[in-house]
């Protein structure tokens, strides 16, 4: 873009806006999430390399060579969503680089929607590989649609300046998007020979999504409980029916009369 409206993704630079000291935990959380993303990210990169150099076509990869664009778009969007999104869970990082946080958030919304929608397209139109079945199909459709819904609800929340709700919905979307990382850790290889059948594969793939969503919900509920306790002790705001809304560009945690922490994403 030109003029007074530059591209929102063209200046994703880390320029400290506040003298907030980053602690060890501010780096440990993103590092752990990136580590969880490595297995699907590396596998996706290998897949892209196969498609680009024209590897031998087999029964396992024939569907990707027949229609390479959806899988390429899915891999790239998932890598961006999982890697960039990891830093949105660091409170110190968000407070120190607020401008980056906002611009990265727009990128995450776009990449998250692309990842979910391309995944749904592949689920619907690619032939099922060996080992997949109705359980895997239903799981991909349900959690793919849930990821889209979470992102759309997060957009609605930020338009209403409901920053905490925005962060909660994006956390749920990120948990679903990171399901492939957790699925790689589910120990199906300890319970079945070589490769799981349709039922076992469906159970363990579903377990990866369910585990992530349960962890996200536990974090969200714990944070909400702590926020309620803080407001109850400090009696802020004095009117229990009055909600605190931050002005544009200001985090809820800095809004007058607010004791709510900044959103996760």
PDB file of C-alpha atoms in Angstrom:
ATOM      1  CA  UNK A   1       0.000   0.000   0.000  1.00  0.00           C
ATOM      2  CA  UNK A   2       0.992   3.598  -0.394  1.00  0.00           C
ATOM      3  CA  UNK A   3       0.092   6.914   1.161  1.00  0.00           C
ATOM      4  CA  UNK A   4      -0.917   7.130   4.795  1.00  0.00           C
ATOM      5  CA  UNK A   5      -2.066   3.511   5.050  1.00  0.00           C
ATOM      6  CA  UNK A   6       0.943   1.175   4.982  1.00  0.00           C
ATOM      7  CA  UNK A   7       0.556  -2.572   4.959  1.00  0.00           C
ATOM      8  CA  UNK A   8      -0.033  -3.707   8.579  1.00  0.00           C
ATOM      9  CA  UNK A   9       2.377  -6.634   8.132  1.00  0.00           C
ATOM     10  CA  UNK A  10       5.231  -4.649   6.579  1.00  0.00           C
ATOM     11  CA  UNK A  11       6.734  -3.429   9.872  1.00  0.00           C
ATOM     12  CA  UNK A  12       6.786  -6.489  12.126  1.00  0.00           C
ATOM     13  CA  UNK A  13       9.968  -5.326  13.818  1.00  0.00           C
ATOM     14  CA  UNK A  14      10.829  -5.745  17.484  1.00  0.00           C
ATOM     15  CA  UNK A  15      11.274  -2.187  18.691  1.00  0.00           C
ATOM     16  CA  UNK A  16      10.802  -1.955  22.475  1.00  0.00           C
ATOM     17  CA  UNK A  17       8.026   0.490  23.308  1.00  0.00           C
ATOM     18  CA  UNK A  18       8.248   0.108  27.086  1.00  0.00           C
ATOM     19  CA  UNK A  19      11.009  -0.580  29.542  1.00  0.00           C
ATOM     20  CA  UNK A  20       9.507  -3.921  30.568  1.00  0.00           C
ATOM     21  CA  UNK A  21      12.120  -6.437  31.626  1.00  0.00           C
ATOM     22  CA  UNK A  22      11.549  -9.880  30.169  1.00  0.00           C
ATOM     23  CA  UNK A  23      11.741 -12.693  32.691  1.00  0.00           C
ATOM     24  CA  UNK A  24      12.720 -16.311  32.180  1.00  0.00           C
ATOM     25  CA  UNK A  25       9.071 -17.368  32.007  1.00  0.00           C
ATOM     26  CA  UNK A  26       8.460 -14.806  29.245  1.00  0.00           C
ATOM     27  CA  UNK A  27      10.801 -16.859  27.065  1.00  0.00           C
ATOM     28  CA  UNK A  28      10.048 -20.342  28.374  1.00  0.00           C
ATOM     29  CA  UNK A  29       6.392 -20.352  27.316  1.00  0.00           C
ATOM     30  CA  UNK A  30       7.053 -19.384  23.663  1.00  0.00           C
ATOM     31  CA  UNK A  31       9.999 -21.778  23.555  1.00  0.00           C
ATOM     32  CA  UNK A  32       7.835 -24.680  24.765  1.00  0.00           C
ATOM     33  CA  UNK A  33       5.102 -23.893  22.230  1.00  0.00           C
ATOM     34  CA  UNK A  34       7.617 -23.602  19.399  1.00  0.00           C
ATOM     35  CA  UNK A  35       9.132 -26.942  20.434  1.00  0.00           C
ATOM     36  CA  UNK A  36       5.656 -28.500  20.270  1.00  0.00           C
ATOM     37  CA  UNK A  37       5.237 -27.018  16.784  1.00  0.00           C
ATOM     38  CA  UNK A  38       8.538 -28.359  15.461  1.00  0.00           C
ATOM     39  CA  UNK A  39       7.397 -31.863  14.524  1.00  0.00           C
ATOM     40  CA  UNK A  40       4.506 -30.803  12.223  1.00  0.00           C
ATOM     41  CA  UNK A  41       6.516 -27.829  10.952  1.00  0.00           C
ATOM     42  CA  UNK A  42       9.475 -30.011   9.968  1.00  0.00           C
ATOM     43  CA  UNK A  43       7.175 -32.612   8.441  1.00  0.00           C
ATOM     44  CA  UNK A  44       5.422 -29.884   6.449  1.00  0.00           C
ATOM     45  CA  UNK A  45       8.718 -28.445   5.249  1.00  0.00           C
ATOM     46  CA  UNK A  46       9.794 -31.889   4.055  1.00  0.00           C
ATOM     47  CA  UNK A  47       6.486 -32.231   2.220  1.00  0.00           C
ATOM     48  CA  UNK A  48       6.984 -28.889   0.482  1.00  0.00           C
ATOM     49  CA  UNK A  49      10.490 -29.947  -0.529  1.00  0.00           C
ATOM     50  CA  UNK A  50       9.097 -33.150  -2.049  1.00  0.00           C
ATOM     51  CA  UNK A  51       6.519 -31.235  -4.041  1.00  0.00           C
ATOM     52  CA  UNK A  52       9.012 -28.633  -5.258  1.00  0.00           C
ATOM     53  CA  UNK A  53      11.679 -31.072  -6.445  1.00  0.00           C
ATOM     54  CA  UNK A  54       9.284 -33.651  -7.850  1.00  0.00           C
ATOM     55  CA  UNK A  55       9.798 -36.655  -5.601  1.00  0.00           C
ATOM     56  CA  UNK A  56       8.601 -40.119  -6.498  1.00  0.00           C
ATOM     57  CA  UNK A  57       4.823 -40.325  -6.498  1.00  0.00           C
ATOM     58  CA  UNK A  58       3.464 -42.970  -4.152  1.00  0.00           C
ATOM     59  CA  UNK A  59       0.056 -43.958  -2.848  1.00  0.00           C
ATOM     60  CA  UNK A  60       0.794 -41.884   0.259  1.00  0.00           C
ATOM     61  CA  UNK A  61       1.570 -38.585  -1.520  1.00  0.00           C
ATOM     62  CA  UNK A  62      -0.269 -38.882  -4.847  1.00  0.00           C
ATOM     63  CA  UNK A  63      -3.138 -36.676  -3.655  1.00  0.00           C
ATOM     64  CA  UNK A  64      -0.711 -33.852  -2.866  1.00  0.00           C
ATOM     65  CA  UNK A  65       0.897 -33.965  -6.308  1.00  0.00           C
ATOM     66  CA  UNK A  66      -2.551 -33.988  -7.914  1.00  0.00           C
ATOM     67  CA  UNK A  67      -3.494 -30.757  -6.093  1.00  0.00           C
ATOM     68  CA  UNK A  68      -0.400 -29.152  -4.499  1.00  0.00           C
ATOM     69  CA  UNK A  69      -1.796 -25.661  -3.836  1.00  0.00           C
ATOM     70  CA  UNK A  70      -4.078 -26.518  -0.858  1.00  0.00           C
ATOM     71  CA  UNK A  71      -1.406 -28.515   0.980  1.00  0.00           C
ATOM     72  CA  UNK A  72       1.215 -25.828   0.300  1.00  0.00           C
ATOM     73  CA  UNK A  73      -1.094 -23.089   1.581  1.00  0.00           C
ATOM     74  CA  UNK A  74      -1.989 -25.191   4.611  1.00  0.00           C
ATOM     75  CA  UNK A  75       1.622 -25.880   5.578  1.00  0.00           C
ATOM     76  CA  UNK A  76       2.780 -22.273   5.219  1.00  0.00           C
ATOM     77  CA  UNK A  77      -0.183 -20.848   7.134  1.00  0.00           C
ATOM     78  CA  UNK A  78       0.156 -23.417   9.935  1.00  0.00           C
ATOM     79  CA  UNK A  79       3.868 -22.691  10.368  1.00  0.00           C
ATOM     80  CA  UNK A  80       3.216 -18.933  10.590  1.00  0.00           C
ATOM     81  CA  UNK A  81       0.257 -19.416  12.945  1.00  0.00           C
ATOM     82  CA  UNK A  82       2.098 -21.744  15.329  1.00  0.00           C
ATOM     83  CA  UNK A  83       5.475 -19.978  15.386  1.00  0.00           C
ATOM     84  CA  UNK A  84       4.345 -16.341  15.545  1.00  0.00           C
ATOM     85  CA  UNK A  85       1.435 -17.205  17.829  1.00  0.00           C
ATOM     86  CA  UNK A  86       3.768 -18.690  20.425  1.00  0.00           C
ATOM     87  CA  UNK A  87       5.069 -15.228  21.374  1.00  0.00           C
ATOM     88  CA  UNK A  88       1.551 -13.926  22.025  1.00  0.00           C
ATOM     89  CA  UNK A  89       1.454 -16.048  25.174  1.00  0.00           C
ATOM     90  CA  UNK A  90       4.315 -14.150  26.804  1.00  0.00           C
ATOM     91  CA  UNK A  91       2.876 -11.378  28.974  1.00  0.00           C
ATOM     92  CA  UNK A  92       6.189  -9.530  29.205  1.00  0.00           C
ATOM     93  CA  UNK A  93       6.709  -9.786  25.455  1.00  0.00           C
ATOM     94  CA  UNK A  94       3.231  -8.395  24.761  1.00  0.00           C
ATOM     95  CA  UNK A  95       3.718  -5.478  27.151  1.00  0.00           C
ATOM     96  CA  UNK A  96       7.190  -4.633  25.851  1.00  0.00           C
ATOM     97  CA  UNK A  97       6.306  -4.868  22.136  1.00  0.00           C
ATOM     98  CA  UNK A  98       2.695  -3.735  21.983  1.00  0.00           C
ATOM     99  CA  UNK A  99       2.826  -2.452  18.420  1.00  0.00           C
ATOM    100  CA  UNK A 100       4.294  -5.761  17.245  1.00  0.00           C
ATOM    101  CA  UNK A 101       1.644  -7.610  19.246  1.00  0.00           C
ATOM    102  CA  UNK A 102      -1.186  -5.827  17.416  1.00  0.00           C
ATOM    103  CA  UNK A 103       0.292  -6.312  13.947  1.00  0.00           C
ATOM    104  CA  UNK A 104       1.218  -9.921  14.621  1.00  0.00           C
ATOM    105  CA  UNK A 105      -2.345 -10.482  15.821  1.00  0.00           C
ATOM    106  CA  UNK A 106      -3.702  -9.456  12.421  1.00  0.00           C
ATOM    107  CA  UNK A 107      -1.274 -11.834  10.753  1.00  0.00           C
ATOM    108  CA  UNK A 108      -2.363 -14.627  13.076  1.00  0.00           C
ATOM    109  CA  UNK A 109      -6.040 -14.100  12.277  1.00  0.00           C
ATOM    110  CA  UNK A 110      -5.309 -14.349   8.545  1.00  0.00           C
ATOM    111  CA  UNK A 111      -2.963 -17.328   8.813  1.00  0.00           C
ATOM    112  CA  UNK A 112      -5.266 -19.129  11.259  1.00  0.00           C
ATOM    113  CA  UNK A 113      -8.264 -18.823   8.949  1.00  0.00           C
ATOM    114  CA  UNK A 114      -6.188 -19.977   5.976  1.00  0.00           C
ATOM    115  CA  UNK A 115      -4.883 -22.958   7.957  1.00  0.00           C
ATOM    116  CA  UNK A 116      -8.354 -24.028   9.098  1.00  0.00           C
ATOM    117  CA  UNK A 117     -10.118 -23.478   5.767  1.00  0.00           C
ATOM    118  CA  UNK A 118      -7.405 -25.183   3.718  1.00  0.00           C
ATOM    119  CA  UNK A 119      -7.477 -28.093   6.171  1.00  0.00           C
ATOM    120  CA  UNK A 120     -11.241 -28.378   5.745  1.00  0.00           C
ATOM    121  CA  UNK A 121     -10.872 -28.313   1.958  1.00  0.00           C
ATOM    122  CA  UNK A 122      -8.311 -31.117   2.032  1.00  0.00           C
ATOM    123  CA  UNK A 123     -10.481 -33.131   4.413  1.00  0.00           C
ATOM    124  CA  UNK A 124     -13.420 -32.846   2.051  1.00  0.00           C
ATOM    125  CA  UNK A 125     -11.751 -33.276  -1.340  1.00  0.00           C
ATOM    126  CA  UNK A 126      -8.501 -35.222  -0.938  1.00  0.00           C
ATOM    127  CA  UNK A 127      -8.836 -39.030  -1.129  1.00  0.00           C
ATOM    128  CA  UNK A 128      -8.513 -40.675   2.275  1.00  0.00           C
ATOM    129  CA  UNK A 129      -5.070 -42.209   2.850  1.00  0.00           C
ATOM    130  CA  UNK A 130      -4.614 -45.649   4.355  1.00  0.00           C
ATOM    131  CA  UNK A 131      -5.498 -45.624   8.044  1.00  0.00           C
ATOM    132  CA  UNK A 132      -7.953 -42.745   7.855  1.00  0.00           C
ATOM    133  CA  UNK A 133     -11.635 -43.372   8.367  1.00  0.00           C
ATOM    134  CA  UNK A 134     -14.835 -41.748   9.478  1.00  0.00           C
ATOM    135  CA  UNK A 135     -13.531 -40.971  12.957  1.00  0.00           C
ATOM    136  CA  UNK A 136     -10.564 -39.026  11.549  1.00  0.00           C
ATOM    137  CA  UNK A 137     -12.808 -37.315   8.998  1.00  0.00           C
ATOM    138  CA  UNK A 138     -15.360 -36.212  11.600  1.00  0.00           C
ATOM    139  CA  UNK A 139     -12.614 -35.043  13.962  1.00  0.00           C
ATOM    140  CA  UNK A 140     -10.978 -32.899  11.295  1.00  0.00           C
ATOM    141  CA  UNK A 141     -14.293 -31.357  10.268  1.00  0.00           C
ATOM    142  CA  UNK A 142     -15.444 -30.663  13.841  1.00  0.00           C
ATOM    143  CA  UNK A 143     -12.190 -29.140  15.055  1.00  0.00           C
ATOM    144  CA  UNK A 144     -11.565 -27.311  11.768  1.00  0.00           C
ATOM    145  CA  UNK A 145     -14.960 -25.628  11.999  1.00  0.00           C
ATOM    146  CA  UNK A 146     -14.375 -24.947  15.693  1.00  0.00           C
ATOM    147  CA  UNK A 147     -11.084 -23.217  14.880  1.00  0.00           C
ATOM    148  CA  UNK A 148     -12.783 -21.005  12.295  1.00  0.00           C
ATOM    149  CA  UNK A 149     -15.553 -20.179  14.772  1.00  0.00           C
ATOM    150  CA  UNK A 150     -13.059 -19.286  17.518  1.00  0.00           C
ATOM    151  CA  UNK A 151     -11.165 -16.900  15.232  1.00  0.00           C
ATOM    152  CA  UNK A 152     -14.359 -15.237  14.014  1.00  0.00           C
ATOM    153  CA  UNK A 153     -15.541 -14.815  17.607  1.00  0.00           C
ATOM    154  CA  UNK A 154     -12.165 -13.300  18.501  1.00  0.00           C
ATOM    155  CA  UNK A 155     -12.587 -10.777  15.669  1.00  0.00           C
ATOM    156  CA  UNK A 156     -16.054  -9.889  16.958  1.00  0.00           C
ATOM    157  CA  UNK A 157     -14.675  -9.509  20.481  1.00  0.00           C
ATOM    158  CA  UNK A 158     -11.889  -7.125  19.446  1.00  0.00           C
ATOM    159  CA  UNK A 159     -14.375  -5.045  17.430  1.00  0.00           C
ATOM    160  CA  UNK A 160     -16.385  -4.702  20.652  1.00  0.00           C
ATOM    161  CA  UNK A 161     -13.140  -3.927  22.539  1.00  0.00           C
ATOM    162  CA  UNK A 162     -13.711  -6.998  24.686  1.00  0.00           C
ATOM    163  CA  UNK A 163      -9.982  -7.639  24.903  1.00  0.00           C
ATOM    164  CA  UNK A 164     -10.104 -10.477  27.401  1.00  0.00           C
ATOM    165  CA  UNK A 165     -12.704 -12.383  25.383  1.00  0.00           C
ATOM    166  CA  UNK A 166     -10.603 -11.786  22.262  1.00  0.00           C
ATOM    167  CA  UNK A 167      -7.592 -13.353  23.944  1.00  0.00           C
ATOM    168  CA  UNK A 168      -9.629 -16.298  25.207  1.00  0.00           C
ATOM    169  CA  UNK A 169     -11.031 -17.138  21.771  1.00  0.00           C
ATOM    170  CA  UNK A 170      -7.617 -16.852  20.114  1.00  0.00           C
ATOM    171  CA  UNK A 171      -6.147 -19.123  22.771  1.00  0.00           C
ATOM    172  CA  UNK A 172      -8.774 -21.740  21.920  1.00  0.00           C
ATOM    173  CA  UNK A 173      -8.038 -21.362  18.202  1.00  0.00           C
ATOM    174  CA  UNK A 174      -4.307 -21.708  18.832  1.00  0.00           C
ATOM    175  CA  UNK A 175      -4.876 -24.833  20.930  1.00  0.00           C
ATOM    176  CA  UNK A 176      -6.777 -26.452  18.068  1.00  0.00           C
ATOM    177  CA  UNK A 177      -4.218 -25.319  15.506  1.00  0.00           C
ATOM    178  CA  UNK A 178      -1.435 -26.858  17.570  1.00  0.00           C
ATOM    179  CA  UNK A 179      -3.226 -30.186  17.711  1.00  0.00           C
ATOM    180  CA  UNK A 180      -0.839 -31.785  15.219  1.00  0.00           C
ATOM    181  CA  UNK A 181       2.049 -31.199  17.621  1.00  0.00           C
ATOM    182  CA  UNK A 182       0.279 -32.978  20.467  1.00  0.00           C
ATOM    183  CA  UNK A 183      -0.907 -35.756  18.142  1.00  0.00           C
ATOM    184  CA  UNK A 184       2.740 -36.511  17.382  1.00  0.00           C
ATOM    185  CA  UNK A 185       3.252 -37.180  21.109  1.00  0.00           C
ATOM    186  CA  UNK A 186       0.268 -39.474  21.647  1.00  0.00           C
ATOM    187  CA  UNK A 187       1.780 -42.953  22.205  1.00  0.00           C
ATOM    188  CA  UNK A 188      -0.183 -44.948  19.623  1.00  0.00           C
ATOM    189  CA  UNK A 189       3.032 -46.724  18.638  1.00  0.00           C
ATOM    190  CA  UNK A 190       3.154 -48.328  22.083  1.00  0.00           C
ATOM    191  CA  UNK A 191      -0.313 -49.837  21.715  1.00  0.00           C
ATOM    192  CA  UNK A 192      -0.516 -50.933  18.083  1.00  0.00           C
ATOM    193  CA  UNK A 193       1.801 -52.602  15.607  1.00  0.00           C
ATOM    194  CA  UNK A 194       3.655 -50.260  13.234  1.00  0.00           C
ATOM    195  CA  UNK A 195       0.660 -48.195  12.096  1.00  0.00           C
ATOM    196  CA  UNK A 196      -2.707 -47.765  13.838  1.00  0.00           C
ATOM    197  CA  UNK A 197      -5.963 -48.880  12.291  1.00  0.00           C
ATOM    198  CA  UNK A 198      -8.802 -46.497  11.571  1.00  0.00           C
ATOM    199  CA  UNK A 199     -10.263 -46.642  15.084  1.00  0.00           C
ATOM    200  CA  UNK A 200      -6.946 -46.251  16.913  1.00  0.00           C
ATOM    201  CA  UNK A 201      -5.840 -43.449  14.600  1.00  0.00           C
ATOM    202  CA  UNK A 202      -9.125 -41.621  15.094  1.00  0.00           C
ATOM    203  CA  UNK A 203      -8.891 -41.931  18.885  1.00  0.00           C
ATOM    204  CA  UNK A 204      -5.325 -40.720  19.174  1.00  0.00           C
ATOM    205  CA  UNK A 205      -5.747 -37.863  16.691  1.00  0.00           C
ATOM    206  CA  UNK A 206      -8.859 -36.769  18.556  1.00  0.00           C
ATOM    207  CA  UNK A 207      -6.944 -37.007  21.824  1.00  0.00           C
ATOM    208  CA  UNK A 208      -4.393 -34.485  20.549  1.00  0.00           C
ATOM    209  CA  UNK A 209      -7.080 -31.862  19.935  1.00  0.00           C
ATOM    210  CA  UNK A 210      -8.995 -32.636  23.134  1.00  0.00           C
ATOM    211  CA  UNK A 211      -5.892 -32.399  25.327  1.00  0.00           C
ATOM    212  CA  UNK A 212      -4.976 -29.003  23.883  1.00  0.00           C
ATOM    213  CA  UNK A 213      -8.497 -27.619  24.236  1.00  0.00           C
ATOM    214  CA  UNK A 214      -8.734 -28.846  27.841  1.00  0.00           C
ATOM    215  CA  UNK A 215      -5.433 -27.180  28.731  1.00  0.00           C
ATOM    216  CA  UNK A 216      -6.564 -23.929  27.073  1.00  0.00           C
ATOM    217  CA  UNK A 217      -9.888 -24.002  28.948  1.00  0.00           C
ATOM    218  CA  UNK A 218      -8.104 -24.648  32.243  1.00  0.00           C
ATOM    219  CA  UNK A 219      -5.849 -21.615  31.661  1.00  0.00           C
ATOM    220  CA  UNK A 220      -8.814 -19.446  30.679  1.00  0.00           C
ATOM    221  CA  UNK A 221     -10.919 -20.486  33.698  1.00  0.00           C
ATOM    222  CA  UNK A 222      -8.000 -20.048  36.084  1.00  0.00           C
ATOM    223  CA  UNK A 223      -7.287 -16.578  34.743  1.00  0.00           C
ATOM    224  CA  UNK A 224     -10.950 -15.588  34.966  1.00  0.00           C
ATOM    225  CA  UNK A 225     -11.139 -16.818  38.559  1.00  0.00           C
ATOM    226  CA  UNK A 226      -8.053 -14.838  39.550  1.00  0.00           C
ATOM    227  CA  UNK A 227      -9.398 -11.743  37.824  1.00  0.00           C
ATOM    228  CA  UNK A 228     -12.724 -12.036  39.656  1.00  0.00           C
ATOM    229  CA  UNK A 229     -10.959 -12.477  42.993  1.00  0.00           C
ATOM    230  CA  UNK A 230      -8.817  -9.390  42.400  1.00  0.00           C
ATOM    231  CA  UNK A 231     -11.854  -7.283  41.535  1.00  0.00           C
ATOM    232  CA  UNK A 232     -13.757  -8.589  44.549  1.00  0.00           C
ATOM    233  CA  UNK A 233     -10.920  -7.765  46.959  1.00  0.00           C
ATOM    234  CA  UNK A 234     -10.242  -4.300  45.566  1.00  0.00           C
ATOM    235  CA  UNK A 235     -13.918  -3.502  44.916  1.00  0.00           C
ATOM    236  CA  UNK A 236     -13.146  -2.186  41.422  1.00  0.00           C
ATOM    237  CA  UNK A 237     -15.302  -1.219  39.687  1.00  0.00           C
ATOM    238  CA  UNK A 238     -17.711  -0.141  42.433  1.00  0.00           C
ATOM    239  CA  UNK A 239     -20.702  -0.938  40.215  1.00  0.00           C
ATOM    240  CA  UNK A 240     -20.728  -4.752  39.720  1.00  0.00           C
ATOM    241  CA  UNK A 241     -22.766  -4.341  36.505  1.00  0.00           C
ATOM    242  CA  UNK A 242     -20.307  -1.890  34.981  1.00  0.00           C
ATOM    243  CA  UNK A 243     -17.790  -3.366  32.541  1.00  0.00           C
ATOM    244  CA  UNK A 244     -14.452  -1.699  31.915  1.00  0.00           C
ATOM    245  CA  UNK A 245     -13.794  -0.916  28.260  1.00  0.00           C
ATOM    246  CA  UNK A 246     -10.405   0.329  27.180  1.00  0.00           C
ATOM    247  CA  UNK A 247     -10.102   3.090  24.563  1.00  0.00           C
ATOM    248  CA  UNK A 248      -8.617   2.260  21.151  1.00  0.00           C
ATOM    249  CA  UNK A 249      -4.977   1.235  21.299  1.00  0.00           C
ATOM    250  CA  UNK A 250      -4.958   0.815  25.089  1.00  0.00           C
ATOM    251  CA  UNK A 251      -4.778  -2.587  26.785  1.00  0.00           C
ATOM    252  CA  UNK A 252      -7.532  -3.473  29.233  1.00  0.00           C
ATOM    253  CA  UNK A 253      -4.946  -3.853  31.981  1.00  0.00           C
ATOM    254  CA  UNK A 254      -4.186  -0.132  31.674  1.00  0.00           C
ATOM    255  CA  UNK A 255      -7.759   1.071  31.428  1.00  0.00           C
ATOM    256  CA  UNK A 256      -8.947   3.232  34.346  1.00  0.00           C
ATOM    257  CA  UNK A 257     -10.450   1.072  37.067  1.00  0.00           C
ATOM    258  CA  UNK A 258      -9.432  -2.215  35.475  1.00  0.00           C
ATOM    259  CA  UNK A 259      -7.682  -5.103  37.203  1.00  0.00           C
ATOM    260  CA  UNK A 260      -7.913  -7.463  34.237  1.00  0.00           C
ATOM    261  CA  UNK A 261      -4.733  -8.792  32.682  1.00  0.00           C
ATOM    262  CA  UNK A 262      -3.883  -8.212  29.046  1.00  0.00           C
ATOM    263  CA  UNK A 263      -5.298 -10.799  26.614  1.00  0.00           C
ATOM    264  CA  UNK A 264      -3.205 -13.780  25.644  1.00  0.00           C
ATOM    265  CA  UNK A 265      -3.518 -13.050  21.926  1.00  0.00           C
TER     266      UNK A 265
END
